[in-house]
């Protein structure tokens, strides 16, 4: 099932994609799937970020080849940082290039959307708390990341958490092809099988620290091949079994 959040006119809502249509849900998908009876054409709506997040917990260095390209050691436990909810944008929204950065990179990642409140959950139980999966671009001001040491500024700009186009609920994430394209050119090509910590391990590990709420996102880390974007560029994160998240970079 593919769950979207959308806007049409003044109305926003959640829905389930059915071919070229959206079947609107009553309320949110977090208390069960109940249809409102209203249908819309997918082509008539604006897709929003597919969930409202209280926080985005991002994982650093979860692929060996990416840790190597940044000349970092492989972490012994998941390395976590936060991206603010105000950074979240959806499919088709613009990434704004900050005036104070000279290097803004893409990082294509598998996004994990939390479905149920989770605190101190085991790895064995972790996937019961997941609603589904989406494409994620952990946009990063690399020059500020190097300068600061702490990553909040470099990772926290408005529009630096692109999510979408939807949440795929039925998916085995153990071996999914993950690709990032810049202006149609392949830049990152890896597989979630190369993740150091699995999705279940990540959900469990984050839940040992903080309560995960429905709609929260865990960005599971980027593979090697990261690189800079320029104003006007089109970036696409594509994951097998989910789809393609596309955004353009624009001037402030
Ligand atoms: Mg990242």
Short mmCIF file of C-alpha atoms and ligand atoms in Angstrom, two decimals:
data_model
loop_
_atom_site.label_atom_id
_atom_site.label_comp_id
_atom_site.label_asym_id
_atom_site.label_seq_id
_atom_site.Cartn_x
_atom_site.Cartn_y
_atom_site.Cartn_z
CA UNK A 1 0.00 0.00 0.00
CA UNK A 2 1.27 3.47 -0.94
CA UNK A 3 0.22 6.20 1.48
CA UNK A 4 0.38 9.82 0.39
CA UNK A 5 -0.38 13.13 2.03
CA UNK A 6 -1.76 15.63 -0.41
CA UNK A 7 -3.29 19.04 -0.93
CA UNK A 8 -6.08 19.98 -3.29
CA UNK A 9 -7.48 23.49 -3.01
CA UNK A 10 -7.69 24.26 0.71
CA UNK A 11 -8.02 20.59 1.65
CA UNK A 12 -5.13 18.46 2.89
CA UNK A 13 -5.41 14.81 3.72
CA UNK A 14 -3.91 11.37 3.62
CA UNK A 15 -4.78 8.85 0.96
CA UNK A 16 -3.90 5.51 -0.57
CA UNK A 17 -2.68 5.41 -4.16
CA UNK A 18 -4.81 3.19 -6.40
CA UNK A 19 -3.42 3.34 -9.95
CA UNK A 20 -3.90 6.92 -11.10
CA UNK A 21 -6.30 7.70 -8.24
CA UNK A 22 -6.04 8.52 -4.55
CA UNK A 23 -8.59 7.09 -2.13
CA UNK A 24 -8.76 9.60 0.70
CA UNK A 25 -8.45 8.38 4.27
CA UNK A 26 -10.49 9.49 7.25
CA UNK A 27 -7.91 11.19 9.46
CA UNK A 28 -4.40 9.77 9.49
CA UNK A 29 -3.13 6.28 8.65
CA UNK A 30 -1.76 5.84 12.18
CA UNK A 31 -4.99 4.56 13.76
CA UNK A 32 -5.82 2.17 10.94
CA UNK A 33 -6.85 2.56 7.32
CA UNK A 34 -10.41 3.91 7.05
CA UNK A 35 -11.56 5.46 3.76
CA UNK A 36 -13.57 8.69 3.60
CA UNK A 37 -15.27 7.69 0.34
CA UNK A 38 -13.70 10.66 -1.51
CA UNK A 39 -11.42 9.98 -4.49
CA UNK A 40 -9.07 12.29 -6.35
CA UNK A 41 -6.90 11.98 -9.44
CA UNK A 42 -3.23 11.71 -8.49
CA UNK A 43 -2.47 14.21 -11.27
CA UNK A 44 -4.85 16.80 -9.75
CA UNK A 45 -3.27 17.01 -6.28
CA UNK A 46 -0.04 18.42 -4.91
CA UNK A 47 1.85 15.74 -3.03
CA UNK A 48 3.07 16.87 0.40
CA UNK A 49 5.73 15.23 2.54
CA UNK A 50 3.99 11.91 3.25
CA UNK A 51 3.96 12.32 7.03
CA UNK A 52 4.04 15.06 9.67
CA UNK A 53 7.12 14.46 11.79
CA UNK A 54 7.90 15.67 15.29
CA UNK A 55 11.53 14.90 14.44
CA UNK A 56 13.80 13.33 11.86
CA UNK A 57 16.48 11.12 13.36
CA UNK A 58 19.25 10.66 10.84
CA UNK A 59 21.96 8.03 10.98
CA UNK A 60 25.53 8.88 10.02
CA UNK A 61 28.03 6.50 8.45
CA UNK A 62 25.79 3.45 8.05
CA UNK A 63 27.53 2.27 4.86
CA UNK A 64 31.19 1.22 4.98
CA UNK A 65 32.02 2.72 1.58
CA UNK A 66 30.61 6.11 2.63
CA UNK A 67 32.56 6.06 5.93
CA UNK A 68 35.67 5.37 3.83
CA UNK A 69 35.03 8.28 1.42
CA UNK A 70 34.69 10.65 4.40
CA UNK A 71 37.75 9.03 6.03
CA UNK A 72 35.77 8.11 9.16
CA UNK A 73 36.00 4.93 11.20
CA UNK A 74 32.97 2.63 11.12
CA UNK A 75 30.81 3.40 14.18
CA UNK A 76 30.41 0.70 16.84
CA UNK A 77 26.79 1.75 17.41
CA UNK A 78 24.44 3.83 15.22
CA UNK A 79 25.63 7.44 15.06
CA UNK A 80 22.54 9.64 15.47
CA UNK A 81 21.78 13.26 14.77
CA UNK A 82 18.55 15.25 14.46
CA UNK A 83 17.12 17.24 11.61
CA UNK A 84 14.36 19.65 12.64
CA UNK A 85 10.78 19.10 11.49
CA UNK A 86 10.99 22.48 9.75
CA UNK A 87 13.56 21.01 7.31
CA UNK A 88 11.02 18.57 5.85
CA UNK A 89 9.78 19.06 2.27
CA UNK A 90 7.96 16.73 -0.11
CA UNK A 91 8.33 15.44 -3.65
CA UNK A 92 8.50 18.31 -6.14
CA UNK A 93 9.32 20.97 -3.53
CA UNK A 94 12.44 23.07 -3.97
CA UNK A 95 15.63 22.68 -1.95
CA UNK A 96 16.82 26.18 -1.05
CA UNK A 97 20.56 26.75 -1.35
CA UNK A 98 21.62 28.67 1.77
CA UNK A 99 23.45 31.94 1.26
CA UNK A 100 26.03 31.00 3.91
CA UNK A 101 27.14 27.71 2.30
CA UNK A 102 29.44 27.09 -0.65
CA UNK A 103 28.91 23.31 -0.86
CA UNK A 104 25.49 21.69 -0.62
CA UNK A 105 25.52 17.91 -1.11
CA UNK A 106 22.84 15.31 -1.79
CA UNK A 107 22.67 12.15 0.32
CA UNK A 108 20.18 9.57 -0.98
CA UNK A 109 18.81 7.39 1.82
CA UNK A 110 16.06 4.96 2.76
CA UNK A 111 13.60 6.73 5.07
CA UNK A 112 11.78 4.73 7.75
CA UNK A 113 8.41 6.16 8.83
CA UNK A 114 7.29 5.30 12.36
CA UNK A 115 3.69 4.08 12.70
CA UNK A 116 3.31 3.60 16.47
CA UNK A 117 4.84 5.23 19.52
CA UNK A 118 8.07 3.36 20.24
CA UNK A 119 10.26 3.48 23.33
CA UNK A 120 12.77 0.85 24.46
CA UNK A 121 11.71 -1.63 21.78
CA UNK A 122 13.81 -4.68 20.96
CA UNK A 123 15.28 -5.37 17.53
CA UNK A 124 12.96 -8.38 17.28
CA UNK A 125 9.86 -6.20 17.84
CA UNK A 126 11.08 -3.04 16.06
CA UNK A 127 9.39 -3.52 12.68
CA UNK A 128 5.95 -3.65 14.38
CA UNK A 129 6.42 0.08 15.04
CA UNK A 130 7.13 0.96 11.40
CA UNK A 131 4.39 2.25 9.10
CA UNK A 132 6.52 1.97 5.96
CA UNK A 133 9.37 3.29 3.87
CA UNK A 134 10.10 6.27 1.69
CA UNK A 135 12.92 7.95 -0.23
CA UNK A 136 14.92 10.55 1.68
CA UNK A 137 17.49 13.16 0.71
CA UNK A 138 19.63 14.19 3.70
CA UNK A 139 20.74 17.48 2.17
CA UNK A 140 23.96 18.68 3.80
CA UNK A 141 25.99 21.89 3.75
CA UNK A 142 29.28 19.98 3.68
CA UNK A 143 31.50 23.00 4.23
CA UNK A 144 29.60 23.91 7.41
CA UNK A 145 29.64 20.27 8.56
CA UNK A 146 33.45 20.26 8.30
CA UNK A 147 33.76 23.63 10.00
CA UNK A 148 31.34 23.00 12.89
CA UNK A 149 32.03 19.44 14.03
CA UNK A 150 28.45 19.45 15.40
CA UNK A 151 26.08 18.79 12.48
CA UNK A 152 22.95 20.73 13.45
CA UNK A 153 23.64 23.79 11.32
CA UNK A 154 24.94 21.85 8.30
CA UNK A 155 21.99 19.43 8.27
CA UNK A 156 19.22 21.60 9.70
CA UNK A 157 18.41 24.26 7.11
CA UNK A 158 14.80 24.59 5.97
CA UNK A 159 14.23 22.26 2.97
CA UNK A 160 17.21 20.00 3.88
CA UNK A 161 15.04 16.91 4.53
CA UNK A 162 13.33 15.91 1.28
CA UNK A 163 10.90 13.02 1.79
CA UNK A 164 8.59 11.13 -0.54
CA UNK A 165 6.85 10.67 -2.80
CA UNK A 166 4.88 8.29 -0.54
CA UNK A 167 5.17 5.68 2.19
CA UNK A 168 5.29 2.10 0.92
CA UNK A 169 3.93 -0.11 3.68
CA UNK A 170 4.67 -3.60 2.31
CA UNK A 171 8.37 -3.87 1.75
CA UNK A 172 11.30 -6.06 2.75
CA UNK A 173 14.17 -3.57 3.09
CA UNK A 174 16.97 -6.13 3.41
CA UNK A 175 18.21 -5.73 -0.19
CA UNK A 176 16.81 -2.75 -2.11
CA UNK A 177 18.68 -0.97 -4.90
CA UNK A 178 19.21 2.69 -3.94
CA UNK A 179 20.28 5.24 -6.56
CA UNK A 180 20.73 9.00 -6.66
CA UNK A 181 20.72 10.94 -9.94
CA UNK A 182 21.80 14.54 -10.50
CA UNK A 183 20.32 16.04 -13.67
CA UNK A 184 19.69 12.47 -14.82
CA UNK A 185 23.28 11.32 -14.24
CA UNK A 186 23.77 8.39 -11.86
CA UNK A 187 25.81 9.52 -8.82
CA UNK A 188 25.07 7.01 -6.05
CA UNK A 189 24.37 3.34 -6.67
CA UNK A 190 24.23 0.95 -3.76
CA UNK A 191 21.96 -1.47 -2.00
CA UNK A 192 20.41 -1.45 1.47
CA UNK A 193 22.08 -4.86 1.93
CA UNK A 194 25.27 -2.80 2.46
CA UNK A 195 23.90 -1.03 5.54
CA UNK A 196 25.99 -1.67 8.67
CA UNK A 197 22.94 -1.54 10.98
CA UNK A 198 19.60 -2.88 9.68
CA UNK A 199 16.32 -0.97 9.83
CA UNK A 200 15.20 -3.04 12.85
CA UNK A 201 18.49 -2.37 14.64
CA UNK A 202 18.18 1.36 13.93
CA UNK A 203 14.58 1.64 15.19
CA UNK A 204 15.51 -0.26 18.34
CA UNK A 205 18.68 1.78 18.90
CA UNK A 206 16.93 5.16 18.49
CA UNK A 207 14.10 4.01 20.79
CA UNK A 208 16.65 3.35 23.56
CA UNK A 209 17.29 7.12 23.53
CA UNK A 210 14.06 8.91 22.66
CA UNK A 211 10.39 8.14 22.18
CA UNK A 212 9.58 7.78 18.51
CA UNK A 213 6.14 9.14 17.62
CA UNK A 214 3.88 8.27 14.69
CA UNK A 215 5.13 10.14 11.62
CA UNK A 216 8.70 10.45 12.84
CA UNK A 217 11.33 9.53 10.27
CA UNK A 218 14.59 7.68 10.65
CA UNK A 219 16.94 8.43 7.73
CA UNK A 220 19.03 5.28 7.58
CA UNK A 221 22.28 6.70 6.21
CA UNK A 222 23.73 7.30 2.76
CA UNK A 223 26.01 5.08 0.67
CA UNK A 224 29.12 6.31 -1.10
CA UNK A 225 28.98 8.67 -4.08
CA UNK A 226 27.74 11.81 -2.35
CA UNK A 227 28.44 15.04 -4.17
CA UNK A 228 27.56 18.71 -4.58
CA UNK A 229 24.47 20.27 -6.14
CA UNK A 230 24.22 23.66 -7.81
CA UNK A 231 21.32 26.07 -8.12
CA UNK A 232 19.03 24.84 -10.89
CA UNK A 233 20.01 21.17 -10.51
CA UNK A 234 17.41 18.39 -10.39
CA UNK A 235 18.11 15.66 -7.83
CA UNK A 236 16.38 12.30 -7.70
CA UNK A 237 16.55 9.57 -5.05
CA UNK A 238 15.22 6.28 -6.41
CA UNK A 239 14.67 3.12 -4.36
CA UNK A 240 13.40 -0.17 -5.77
CA UNK A 241 9.95 -1.01 -4.49
CA UNK A 242 9.26 2.58 -3.40
CA UNK A 243 9.70 4.99 -6.29
CA UNK A 244 11.42 8.24 -7.06
CA UNK A 245 11.76 11.45 -5.03
CA UNK A 246 12.57 14.49 -7.17
CA UNK A 247 13.50 18.01 -6.11
CA UNK A 248 15.09 21.05 -7.71
CA UNK A 249 17.69 23.29 -6.07
CA UNK A 250 16.93 26.98 -6.12
CA UNK A 251 18.28 30.27 -4.93
CA UNK A 252 17.08 31.63 -1.60
MG1 LIG B 1 22.96 11.21 5.73
#
